[in-house]
Amino acid sequence: MKEELEELNNDFPAARFNRRSLIAAATATAALALFRPGNAQVNTNLLITDPTKIQGPLPGKLGSRSRYENPEKKTSDTSSRTPLQDLYGMITPSDLHFERHHGGVPDIDPENYELLIHGMVEKPMVFTLKDLKRFPSVSRIAFIECSGNFRTGKETMTAQEICGLTSQSEWTGVMLSTIFREVGIKPGATWFLAEGSDAAVMTRSIPVRKGLEDGMIAYGQNGEALRPQQGYPARLFLPGWEGNTNVKWIRRIELSDQPFMTREETSKYTEQIKDGKVRQFSFDMDARSIITSPSYPGSVEKGWLEISGLAWSGRGKIERVEVSTDAGKSWHSASLQQPVLDKAHVRFRYLYKWNGDETEIMSRAVDTTGYTQPTLKQLIDARGKDMGGYHLNPVTAWVLKKDGRVLFKPENWRG
Amino acid sequence: MRVNTDLKKIASLLIFLLISVLISSCSTSPDQGEEQGGGNLPESFAFGRIATKQEIDSIDIDIMPDGHGLPPGSGGVATGDSLFALKCVSCHSGSGPYAKLIGAFGDTVKAKTIGNYWPYATTVFDYIRRTMPFNAPGSLTDDEVYSLTAYLLFKNRIIDSITVLNSSNLATIEMPAKKLFVNDDRKGGKEVR
């Protein structure tokens, strides 16, 4: 019944025929064409796959992936990770954007959505989603990375498992500076609390300086409304800052003259450094890169191969990416796919002729502040053996085995 | 007839596109995330509405480290102990997924506990009231939250068993781990920190 209605609504002449009989006829023709005298065998594979012999499906309301492509996020109880090894370019498809939330994904009716801004402001105000969309809008391509984005431990780990808690979208919304201007921030207001409307009622304290610099209330992601998993209908977006500060499903902003010391900035998202000290308010994501191809579980063949991966920095643009194909003895500049954007994933590529001997390949990012992505050893030297698990961005090496297997080179520092 | 309409549509679309290109080529395009609205920002857009005190109070639930925001009410260790057994222990027991709340400062406990890691007592109250227990977030009364906070601080050897917590004494508790906390000193550049 539904099919018939669709056909009636379609102007394409072929649709006026019964679609099923058309397909059946085409299939029969294809089958006949494949019979050859003296050969009783039918190439059944070709029968099914020769697309020139069968009318394809008609235009649809929503696109879909090829049934041969099945990229998936890798889930745990607390997060799901982007399959970096399956992606090209620099944009993460919205349904593959990583997830990390502390109370599940809330279901929020956009008609009932409101953002309250109060505290040290001239005018405490409430904005509906419609209000937010009436303000001048801005779009920006940038990454969001969870600061707990490093796993290691075994050779059979994918890029997704090692650091799949980073994703990139084009975000659209209203600049926080526009909203702050509307409510009027009182002198002395230096921090604001961002609060989500999930079951965790997630809260983070953010310096007003960052909000004014490039903070955004985002409602768009890659050309459409935010996905629920990324904060529908509106989230805080702070380019380059640790994922957790980009509070999703944002319902309240309170201006203050001090940080609020919420659980997410005291007992979590803080990291132990040397002398038993604990580093707090570690907002910026340091520069990082990872080769996503070749990588486990892929394999390589002798001869030319394109080494490709992602590099990014929360402090600015990527200045260059260097690739080593001899376990870090020598480094060569990779080419960067334009445009290289501020606080954004950039795709890097390097051509390499592999001679078949076992070797290690790795990349390191250098950003516009002059920071060079460190090794794990450099991080341990700087922060001590008891360093915490946040903000770890070490150079990641893949081992090319003689038989063509590509394995992760795990480096452990915890006994 | 149909064709004519379509042609008109296409023609007007082409004219629109041409004009758009001309306009955009005349103005400089801003970098991403920068000045918007062509610099014509009015004093106020007059979008949104003024929030009432009542609606602010209904969701302004945060507790600041100086105690600002703490509600009336009180609670002690014994009540907290039974509440913990009733509502928290299934997750926060030895075998539960989130077992690591208790371990006094200086003990050999490796986990980051309230006693050896949390810098502010107010955070314990704020977090429990905000989102606990896991299966019924935000369902505890203020007295229950005071009681659970008291129990947890007692178990972490921060207060004694007879202290009753309320809005005037909770923020005065000095947490032993507070002195460990330092501000982020990473700033890019050559040095790895």
Coordinates of C-alpha atoms in Angstrom, one line a residue:
Chain A
M1 CA 0.0 0.0 0.0
K2 CA 2.8 2.4 1.0
E3 CA 4.7 1.4 -2.1
E4 CA 1.8 2.2 -4.3
L5 CA 1.3 5.6 -2.8
E6 CA 5.0 6.4 -3.3
E7 CA 4.7 5.4 -6.9
L8 CA 1.6 7.6 -7.5
N9 CA 3.5 10.5 -6.1
N10 CA 6.5 10.0 -8.3
D11 CA 6.7 11.7 -11.7
F12 CA 9.2 9.3 -13.1
P13 CA 7.4 7.3 -15.8
A14 CA 9.0 3.9 -14.9
A15 CA 7.4 4.2 -11.5
R16 CA 3.9 4.0 -13.1
F17 CA 4.6 0.3 -13.9
N18 CA 4.4 -2.2 -11.2
R19 CA 7.9 -2.1 -9.7
R20 CA 8.0 -5.7 -8.6
S21 CA 7.2 -7.1 -12.0
L22 CA 9.8 -4.8 -13.6
I23 CA 12.5 -6.1 -11.3
A24 CA 11.4 -9.7 -11.8
A25 CA 11.6 -9.3 -15.6
A26 CA 15.0 -7.7 -15.4
T27 CA 16.3 -10.5 -13.3
A28 CA 15.0 -13.1 -15.7
T29 CA 16.7 -11.3 -18.6
A30 CA 20.0 -11.1 -16.7
A31 CA 19.8 -14.8 -15.8
L32 CA 19.3 -15.7 -19.5
A33 CA 22.2 -13.6 -20.6
L34 CA 24.5 -15.4 -18.3
F35 CA 23.8 -18.9 -19.7
R36 CA 26.3 -19.8 -22.3
P37 CA 26.1 -22.8 -24.6
G38 CA 28.2 -25.7 -23.4
N39 CA 28.5 -24.3 -19.9
A40 CA 25.8 -25.5 -17.6
Q41 CA 27.2 -23.4 -14.7
V42 CA 25.6 -20.1 -14.0
N43 CA 27.7 -17.4 -12.5
T44 CA 25.4 -16.8 -9.6
N45 CA 27.5 -14.1 -8.1
L46 CA 27.3 -12.0 -11.3
L47 CA 23.7 -12.8 -11.5
I48 CA 23.1 -11.0 -8.3
T49 CA 25.7 -8.3 -8.6
D50 CA 25.6 -7.1 -12.2
P51 CA 24.0 -3.7 -11.6
T52 CA 23.6 -3.0 -15.3
K53 CA 20.9 -5.7 -15.6
I54 CA 18.5 -4.7 -12.8
Q55 CA 16.7 -1.4 -12.2
G56 CA 17.8 0.0 -8.9
P57 CA 15.6 1.3 -6.1
L58 CA 13.9 4.6 -6.7
P59 CA 14.9 7.9 -5.0
G60 CA 14.2 7.7 -1.3
K61 CA 13.4 10.1 1.5
L62 CA 16.6 9.4 3.5
G63 CA 19.9 8.2 2.2
S64 CA 21.7 5.2 3.7
R65 CA 25.1 3.6 3.8
S66 CA 26.0 0.9 1.3
R67 CA 25.1 -2.4 2.7
Y68 CA 28.7 -3.3 2.3
E69 CA 29.9 -0.6 4.7
N70 CA 29.3 -1.1 8.4
P71 CA 31.2 1.4 10.4
E72 CA 30.2 1.3 14.0
K73 CA 31.0 3.0 17.2
K74 CA 32.5 0.7 19.8
T75 CA 30.5 0.9 23.0
S76 CA 31.2 0.5 26.7
D77 CA 29.0 1.3 29.7
T78 CA 30.2 4.9 29.7
S79 CA 31.2 5.8 26.1
S80 CA 31.2 4.9 22.5
R81 CA 34.1 5.5 20.3
T82 CA 34.5 6.7 16.7
P83 CA 35.9 4.2 14.2
L84 CA 38.7 6.4 13.1
Q85 CA 40.2 3.7 11.0
D86 CA 37.1 3.5 8.8
L87 CA 36.9 7.2 7.9
Y88 CA 38.3 9.5 5.2
G89 CA 38.8 13.3 5.3
M90 CA 38.2 15.3 8.4
I91 CA 34.5 15.2 9.1
T92 CA 33.0 12.6 11.4
P93 CA 29.6 11.4 10.2
S94 CA 27.2 12.6 12.8
D95 CA 26.0 9.1 13.7
L96 CA 29.6 8.0 14.3
H97 CA 30.5 11.0 16.6
F98 CA 31.8 9.6 19.8
E99 CA 29.6 9.6 22.9
R100 CA 30.5 10.2 26.5
H101 CA 27.7 11.0 28.9
H102 CA 27.1 10.5 32.6
G103 CA 23.4 9.9 32.8
G104 CA 22.4 8.6 29.4
V105 CA 20.8 10.5 26.5
P106 CA 17.8 12.6 27.5
D107 CA 14.8 13.0 25.3
I108 CA 14.1 16.7 25.1
D109 CA 11.1 18.2 23.2
P110 CA 12.4 21.3 21.5
E111 CA 9.1 23.0 22.1
N112 CA 9.7 22.7 25.8
Y113 CA 13.4 23.6 25.7
E114 CA 14.6 26.6 27.6
L115 CA 18.0 28.1 28.5
L116 CA 18.2 30.1 31.7
I117 CA 21.0 32.6 32.1
H118 CA 21.3 34.2 35.6
G119 CA 23.7 35.0 38.4
M120 CA 26.0 38.0 37.9
V121 CA 24.1 39.5 35.0
E122 CA 22.1 42.7 34.5
K123 CA 19.1 40.8 33.1
P124 CA 18.5 37.2 34.1
M125 CA 16.8 35.8 31.0
V126 CA 15.2 32.7 29.5
F127 CA 15.7 31.8 25.8
T128 CA 13.7 29.2 24.0
L129 CA 15.3 27.2 21.1
K130 CA 13.4 29.5 18.7
D131 CA 14.9 32.6 20.5
L132 CA 18.4 31.1 20.2
K133 CA 17.9 30.5 16.5
R134 CA 16.8 34.1 15.9
F135 CA 20.2 35.4 17.0
P136 CA 23.0 35.8 14.4
S137 CA 24.4 32.4 13.7
V138 CA 27.9 31.1 13.1
S139 CA 29.2 27.8 11.7
R140 CA 32.5 26.3 12.6
I141 CA 34.3 23.1 11.9
A142 CA 36.2 21.9 14.9
F143 CA 36.9 18.7 16.9
I144 CA 35.6 17.7 20.3
E145 CA 37.9 15.3 22.2
C146 CA 37.3 13.6 25.5
S147 CA 40.3 14.3 27.8
G148 CA 40.3 10.7 28.9
N149 CA 41.1 9.6 25.3
F150 CA 43.9 7.2 25.6
R151 CA 43.9 3.4 25.9
T152 CA 46.8 1.0 25.6
G153 CA 47.7 -2.5 26.7
K154 CA 47.8 -4.9 23.8
E155 CA 48.9 -5.3 20.2
T156 CA 45.5 -6.0 18.8
M157 CA 44.0 -2.5 19.4
T158 CA 42.4 -0.3 16.7
A159 CA 42.8 3.4 16.4
Q160 CA 39.2 3.5 17.6
E161 CA 40.1 1.7 20.8
I162 CA 43.3 3.7 21.4
C163 CA 41.8 7.2 20.8
G164 CA 38.3 7.0 19.3
L165 CA 37.0 9.6 21.7
T166 CA 37.6 12.4 19.3
S167 CA 35.3 13.5 16.5
Q168 CA 34.8 16.5 14.2
S169 CA 31.7 18.2 13.0
E170 CA 30.6 21.5 11.6
W171 CA 28.8 23.1 14.5
T172 CA 26.2 25.9 14.0
G173 CA 24.8 28.1 16.7
V174 CA 24.9 31.5 18.4
M175 CA 28.1 32.9 19.8
L176 CA 28.0 33.0 23.6
S177 CA 29.4 36.6 23.3
T178 CA 26.1 37.5 21.6
I179 CA 24.0 36.0 24.4
F180 CA 26.2 37.5 27.1
R181 CA 25.8 40.9 25.5
E182 CA 22.1 40.4 25.6
V183 CA 21.9 39.6 29.3
G184 CA 24.8 42.0 30.3
I185 CA 27.6 40.5 32.3
K186 CA 28.3 42.3 35.6
P187 CA 31.8 43.5 36.2
G188 CA 33.6 40.9 38.3
A189 CA 31.9 37.9 36.8
T190 CA 34.8 35.7 35.8
W191 CA 33.3 32.2 35.7
F192 CA 30.1 30.6 34.6
L193 CA 28.5 27.3 35.4
A194 CA 27.1 25.3 32.5
E195 CA 24.5 22.8 33.5
G196 CA 22.9 20.0 31.3
S197 CA 19.4 18.6 31.6
D198 CA 20.5 14.9 31.6
A199 CA 20.1 12.6 34.5
A200 CA 23.6 13.6 35.7
V201 CA 22.6 17.3 35.5
M202 CA 26.2 17.7 34.3
T203 CA 28.0 20.8 35.5
R204 CA 31.3 22.4 34.7
S205 CA 32.7 25.8 35.6
I206 CA 34.0 27.7 32.6
P207 CA 36.0 31.0 32.6
V208 CA 34.0 33.8 31.1
R209 CA 37.1 34.7 29.0
K210 CA 36.6 31.5 27.0
G211 CA 32.9 32.1 26.6
L212 CA 33.6 35.5 25.1
E213 CA 36.5 34.3 23.0
D214 CA 34.9 31.6 21.0
G215 CA 32.2 29.8 23.0
M216 CA 29.0 28.9 21.2
I217 CA 25.5 27.6 22.0
A218 CA 25.3 25.1 19.2
Y219 CA 22.1 23.7 17.8
G220 CA 23.4 22.5 14.4
Q221 CA 25.7 19.6 13.6
N222 CA 26.9 18.9 10.0
G223 CA 24.0 20.7 8.4
E224 CA 21.1 19.4 10.5
A225 CA 19.9 19.7 14.1
L226 CA 22.2 18.3 16.8
R227 CA 22.0 14.5 17.3
P228 CA 20.4 13.7 20.7
Q229 CA 23.7 12.0 21.6
Q230 CA 25.5 15.3 21.0
G231 CA 23.2 17.4 23.1
Y232 CA 19.9 18.0 21.2
P233 CA 18.5 20.5 21.1
A234 CA 21.4 22.7 22.3
R235 CA 24.8 22.3 23.8
L236 CA 27.7 24.4 24.9
F237 CA 30.6 24.3 22.4
L238 CA 34.1 25.4 23.4
P239 CA 36.5 24.8 20.6
G240 CA 39.7 23.0 21.6
W241 CA 38.6 22.4 25.2
E242 CA 38.2 19.0 26.8
G243 CA 35.0 17.3 25.7
N244 CA 33.4 17.3 29.1
T245 CA 33.3 21.1 29.2
N246 CA 31.1 21.1 26.1
V247 CA 28.0 20.6 28.2
K248 CA 25.3 18.9 26.3
W249 CA 21.5 19.5 26.6
I250 CA 22.4 22.8 28.3
R251 CA 19.6 24.2 30.4
R252 CA 21.3 26.8 32.6
I253 CA 24.2 29.2 32.7
E254 CA 25.1 30.9 36.0
L255 CA 27.6 33.8 36.1
S256 CA 29.8 34.0 39.1
D257 CA 33.0 35.4 40.5
Q258 CA 34.5 32.0 41.3
P259 CA 34.4 28.4 40.1
F260 CA 31.7 26.2 41.4
M261 CA 34.0 23.2 42.1
T262 CA 31.6 20.6 40.8
R263 CA 32.3 16.9 40.9
E264 CA 33.4 16.9 37.2
E265 CA 36.2 19.4 37.9
T266 CA 37.4 18.1 41.2
S267 CA 37.1 14.3 41.7
K268 CA 37.0 13.7 37.9
Y269 CA 38.7 15.4 35.0
T270 CA 41.7 16.3 37.2
E271 CA 45.0 14.5 36.9
Q272 CA 47.8 13.7 39.2
I273 CA 51.2 15.1 38.3
K274 CA 54.6 15.1 40.1
D275 CA 54.9 15.4 43.9
G276 CA 51.4 14.1 44.5
K277 CA 49.9 17.3 43.1
V278 CA 46.7 17.3 41.2
R279 CA 46.2 19.4 38.1
Q280 CA 42.8 21.1 37.9
F281 CA 41.0 23.0 35.1
S282 CA 43.1 21.4 32.4
F283 CA 40.9 22.8 29.6
D284 CA 43.1 22.9 26.5
M285 CA 43.5 19.7 24.5
D286 CA 47.2 19.4 23.5
A287 CA 48.3 18.6 20.0
R288 CA 48.0 15.0 18.9
S289 CA 48.0 12.8 15.9
I290 CA 47.5 9.2 15.0
I291 CA 48.0 7.2 11.8
T292 CA 44.6 5.6 10.9
S293 CA 45.8 3.8 7.8
P294 CA 47.5 1.5 7.8
S295 CA 46.5 0.4 11.3
Y296 CA 45.2 -2.7 13.1
P297 CA 43.3 -4.7 12.0
G298 CA 44.4 -3.8 8.5
S299 CA 47.3 -5.2 6.6
V300 CA 50.0 -4.0 4.2
E301 CA 51.6 -5.3 1.0
K302 CA 55.2 -4.7 -0.1
G303 CA 55.5 -1.6 -2.3
W304 CA 54.0 1.9 -2.2
L305 CA 51.5 2.7 0.5
E306 CA 49.8 5.9 1.6
I307 CA 50.2 6.5 5.3
S308 CA 47.3 8.6 6.4
G309 CA 45.9 9.9 9.6
L310 CA 44.4 12.7 11.7
A311 CA 46.2 15.5 13.6
W312 CA 44.7 18.2 15.8
S313 CA 45.4 20.8 18.5
G314 CA 43.1 22.5 20.9
R315 CA 45.5 25.5 21.0
G316 CA 45.4 26.5 17.4
K317 CA 46.2 25.2 14.0
I318 CA 48.4 22.2 13.1
E319 CA 51.7 23.6 11.8
R320 CA 53.0 20.3 10.5
V321 CA 52.8 16.6 11.0
E322 CA 55.9 14.5 10.8
V323 CA 56.0 10.8 10.0
S324 CA 58.6 8.2 10.9
T325 CA 58.9 4.9 9.1
D326 CA 61.9 3.7 11.0
A327 CA 60.7 3.6 14.6
G328 CA 61.4 7.3 15.3
K329 CA 65.0 7.4 14.0
S330 CA 64.1 9.9 11.2
W331 CA 61.1 12.1 10.6
H332 CA 59.6 13.4 7.4
S333 CA 57.0 16.1 6.8
A334 CA 53.6 14.7 5.8
S335 CA 51.3 16.7 3.4
L336 CA 48.3 18.4 5.1
Q337 CA 44.9 18.3 3.4
Q338 CA 43.6 21.9 3.0
P339 CA 41.9 23.7 4.6
V340 CA 43.9 23.4 7.8
L341 CA 41.5 24.9 10.4
D342 CA 42.0 26.3 13.9
K343 CA 41.3 23.7 16.6
A344 CA 40.3 21.1 14.0
H345 CA 41.2 17.7 12.8
V346 CA 43.4 17.8 9.7
R347 CA 44.0 14.9 7.5
F348 CA 47.7 14.2 6.8
R349 CA 49.3 11.8 4.2
Y350 CA 52.7 10.5 3.5
L351 CA 53.8 8.2 0.7
Y352 CA 56.0 5.3 1.7
K353 CA 57.6 2.4 -0.1
W354 CA 57.7 -0.5 2.3
N355 CA 60.4 -3.1 1.5
G356 CA 58.8 -5.8 3.5
D357 CA 61.1 -5.7 6.6
E358 CA 59.5 -5.3 10.0
T359 CA 59.4 -1.7 11.0
E360 CA 57.5 0.8 13.1
I361 CA 55.5 3.7 11.7
M362 CA 54.4 6.7 13.7
S363 CA 53.3 10.3 13.5
R364 CA 53.8 13.4 15.6
A365 CA 51.9 16.7 15.4
V366 CA 53.4 20.2 15.8
D367 CA 51.0 23.1 16.4
T368 CA 51.2 26.8 15.9
T369 CA 52.4 27.3 19.5
G370 CA 55.5 25.3 18.7
Y371 CA 54.3 22.3 20.8
T372 CA 55.4 18.9 19.5
Q373 CA 53.3 15.9 20.4
P374 CA 55.3 14.0 23.0
T375 CA 56.2 10.4 23.5
L376 CA 54.7 8.5 26.5
K377 CA 58.1 8.6 28.0
Q378 CA 58.2 12.4 27.7
L379 CA 54.8 12.6 29.4
I380 CA 56.0 10.4 32.3
D381 CA 59.2 12.4 32.7
A382 CA 57.1 15.6 32.9
R383 CA 54.3 14.3 35.1
G384 CA 55.7 11.5 37.0
K385 CA 55.0 7.7 37.0
D386 CA 51.8 8.2 38.9
M387 CA 50.4 10.6 36.3
G388 CA 46.7 10.5 35.9
G389 CA 44.8 9.2 32.8
Y390 CA 43.6 12.5 31.5
H391 CA 45.3 14.6 28.7
L392 CA 47.5 11.8 27.5
N393 CA 48.4 12.4 23.9
P394 CA 51.5 10.3 23.2
V395 CA 53.0 9.4 19.8
T396 CA 51.3 6.2 18.7
A397 CA 53.3 3.6 16.8
W398 CA 52.2 0.7 14.6
V399 CA 54.4 -2.2 13.8
L400 CA 54.4 -3.5 10.2
K401 CA 55.1 -7.2 10.5
K402 CA 56.9 -9.2 7.8
D403 CA 53.7 -11.0 6.9
G404 CA 51.9 -7.7 6.4
R405 CA 50.0 -7.6 9.7
V406 CA 49.8 -4.2 11.3
L407 CA 49.9 -4.3 15.1
F408 CA 49.7 -1.5 17.7
K409 CA 52.8 -1.1 19.8
P410 CA 51.5 -0.8 23.4
E411 CA 53.6 1.0 25.9
N412 CA 52.6 0.6 29.5
W413 CA 53.6 2.7 32.4
R414 CA 51.4 1.4 35.2
G415 CA 52.7 -1.7 37.0
Chain B
M1 CA 2.4 24.9 -19.1
R2 CA 4.4 22.7 -16.7
V3 CA 7.6 23.3 -18.7
N4 CA 7.1 27.1 -18.7
T5 CA 6.7 27.2 -14.9
D6 CA 9.9 25.1 -14.5
L7 CA 11.8 27.4 -16.8
K8 CA 10.7 30.4 -14.9
K9 CA 11.8 28.8 -11.6
I10 CA 15.2 27.9 -13.0
A11 CA 15.6 31.4 -14.5
S12 CA 14.8 33.1 -11.2
L13 CA 17.0 30.7 -9.3
L14 CA 19.9 31.6 -11.6
I15 CA 19.3 35.3 -11.1
F16 CA 19.2 34.8 -7.4
L17 CA 22.5 32.8 -7.5
L18 CA 24.2 35.5 -9.6
I19 CA 23.1 38.2 -7.2
S20 CA 24.3 36.1 -4.2
V21 CA 27.7 35.6 -5.8
L22 CA 28.1 39.2 -6.5
I23 CA 27.1 40.2 -3.0
S24 CA 29.4 37.7 -1.4
S25 CA 32.3 38.6 -3.6
C26 CA 32.0 42.2 -2.5
S27 CA 32.1 41.6 1.2
T28 CA 35.1 39.9 2.9
S29 CA 34.2 36.6 4.4
P30 CA 35.0 36.3 8.1
D31 CA 37.1 33.6 9.5
Q32 CA 35.2 30.8 11.1
G33 CA 33.7 31.6 14.5
E34 CA 34.4 35.3 14.3
E35 CA 32.4 38.5 13.9
Q36 CA 28.9 37.8 12.6
G37 CA 25.9 39.9 11.5
G38 CA 28.0 42.1 9.3
G39 CA 29.0 44.3 12.3
N40 CA 25.5 45.6 12.7
L41 CA 24.8 44.2 16.2
P42 CA 22.1 46.2 17.8
E43 CA 22.2 47.2 21.5
S44 CA 19.7 44.4 22.2
F45 CA 17.8 42.0 20.0
A46 CA 15.0 41.8 22.4
F47 CA 14.7 38.1 22.0
G48 CA 13.9 35.9 25.0
R49 CA 12.3 37.0 28.2
I50 CA 13.2 38.1 31.7
A51 CA 13.5 35.1 34.1
T52 CA 11.3 35.2 37.2
K53 CA 12.9 34.6 40.6
Q54 CA 10.6 31.6 41.0
E55 CA 11.9 29.9 37.9
I56 CA 15.5 30.6 38.7
D57 CA 15.0 29.2 42.2
S58 CA 13.4 26.1 40.8
I59 CA 16.5 24.9 39.0
D60 CA 19.3 26.9 40.7
I61 CA 20.5 23.8 42.6
D62 CA 24.3 24.2 42.7
I63 CA 26.2 24.5 45.9
M64 CA 29.3 26.7 45.9
P65 CA 32.5 25.8 47.9
D66 CA 31.6 28.7 50.3
G67 CA 28.3 27.0 51.0
H68 CA 26.2 29.3 49.0
G69 CA 23.1 27.5 47.8
L70 CA 23.0 25.0 50.7
P71 CA 19.3 24.4 51.6
P72 CA 17.8 24.3 55.1
G73 CA 17.8 20.9 56.8
S74 CA 20.4 18.7 58.5
G75 CA 21.5 15.1 58.7
G76 CA 23.8 12.8 60.7
V77 CA 26.0 9.8 60.4
A78 CA 23.7 7.1 61.7
T79 CA 20.8 8.0 59.4
G80 CA 23.3 8.2 56.5
D81 CA 24.6 4.8 57.4
S82 CA 21.2 3.2 57.0
L83 CA 20.4 5.2 53.9
F84 CA 23.7 4.1 52.3
A85 CA 22.8 0.5 53.0
L86 CA 19.4 1.0 51.5
K87 CA 20.1 3.2 48.4
C88 CA 23.8 3.2 47.6
V89 CA 25.4 0.0 48.6
S90 CA 24.4 -2.0 45.5
C91 CA 26.7 0.2 43.3
H92 CA 29.2 1.4 46.0
S93 CA 30.0 -1.9 47.7
G94 CA 33.2 -3.9 47.3
S95 CA 31.8 -5.7 44.3
G96 CA 29.8 -2.8 42.8
P97 CA 30.8 -0.9 39.7
Y98 CA 31.5 2.3 41.6
A99 CA 33.0 1.1 44.8
K100 CA 35.6 3.8 45.4
L101 CA 34.2 6.4 47.8
I102 CA 35.9 5.5 51.0
G103 CA 39.6 5.7 51.9
A104 CA 41.0 8.1 54.3
F105 CA 43.8 10.6 53.4
G106 CA 47.1 8.9 54.0
D107 CA 45.8 5.4 53.9
T108 CA 47.2 3.0 51.4
V109 CA 44.0 2.9 49.3
K110 CA 45.0 3.4 45.7
A111 CA 41.6 4.5 44.5
K112 CA 40.8 8.2 44.4
T113 CA 38.3 8.5 47.2
I114 CA 36.4 11.3 48.9
G115 CA 38.9 11.2 51.7
N116 CA 42.1 11.2 49.7
Y117 CA 41.1 13.2 46.6
W118 CA 38.0 15.4 46.9
P119 CA 39.0 19.0 47.7
Y120 CA 35.6 20.3 48.8
A121 CA 32.9 18.8 51.1
T122 CA 30.2 20.9 49.4
T123 CA 30.8 18.9 46.2
V124 CA 29.7 15.7 47.9
F125 CA 26.4 17.3 48.8
D126 CA 25.9 18.9 45.4
Y127 CA 26.7 15.7 43.5
I128 CA 24.5 13.4 45.6
R129 CA 21.6 15.8 45.5
R130 CA 22.0 16.4 41.8
T131 CA 22.2 12.9 40.4
M132 CA 22.0 10.1 43.0
P133 CA 20.9 7.4 43.4
F134 CA 21.6 6.1 40.0
N135 CA 18.3 4.4 39.6
A136 CA 16.3 7.4 40.8
P137 CA 18.4 10.5 40.2
G138 CA 17.5 13.6 42.2
S139 CA 15.0 11.8 44.4
L140 CA 16.6 12.3 47.8
T141 CA 15.4 14.9 50.3
D142 CA 17.8 17.6 51.5
D143 CA 17.9 15.9 55.0
E144 CA 18.8 12.6 53.3
V145 CA 21.6 14.3 51.3
Y146 CA 23.0 15.9 54.5
S147 CA 22.9 12.5 56.2
L148 CA 24.6 10.7 53.4
T149 CA 27.3 13.4 53.2
A150 CA 27.8 13.1 56.9
Y151 CA 28.2 9.3 56.7
L152 CA 30.7 9.5 53.8
L153 CA 32.8 12.2 55.5
F154 CA 32.8 10.1 58.7
K155 CA 33.8 6.9 56.9
N156 CA 36.6 8.9 55.3
R157 CA 37.7 10.0 58.8
I158 CA 37.0 13.7 58.1
I159 CA 34.3 14.3 60.7
D160 CA 33.4 12.4 63.8
S161 CA 30.3 10.2 64.3
I162 CA 28.3 12.7 66.2
T163 CA 28.6 15.7 63.9
V164 CA 25.3 16.7 62.4
L165 CA 25.7 18.6 59.1
N166 CA 23.7 21.6 58.0
S167 CA 24.0 24.7 55.9
S168 CA 26.2 26.5 58.3
N169 CA 28.8 23.9 59.0
L170 CA 29.2 21.9 55.8
A171 CA 31.3 24.5 54.0
T172 CA 33.6 25.0 56.9
I173 CA 35.0 21.4 56.7
E174 CA 38.5 21.5 55.4
M175 CA 39.1 18.6 53.1
P176 CA 42.6 17.1 53.4
A177 CA 43.2 16.7 49.7
K178 CA 42.5 20.4 48.9
K179 CA 46.2 21.3 49.3
L180 CA 47.1 18.9 46.5
F181 CA 45.2 20.8 43.8
V182 CA 47.1 23.2 41.5
N183 CA 45.9 25.1 38.4
D184 CA 46.7 23.8 35.0
D185 CA 50.2 25.1 34.0
R186 CA 50.3 23.7 30.5
K187 CA 50.5 26.5 27.9
G188 CA 51.6 25.0 24.6
G189 CA 55.1 25.9 23.2
K190 CA 58.1 23.7 23.4
E191 CA 57.9 22.4 26.9
V192 CA 55.9 19.2 27.7
R193 CA 54.0 19.5 30.9

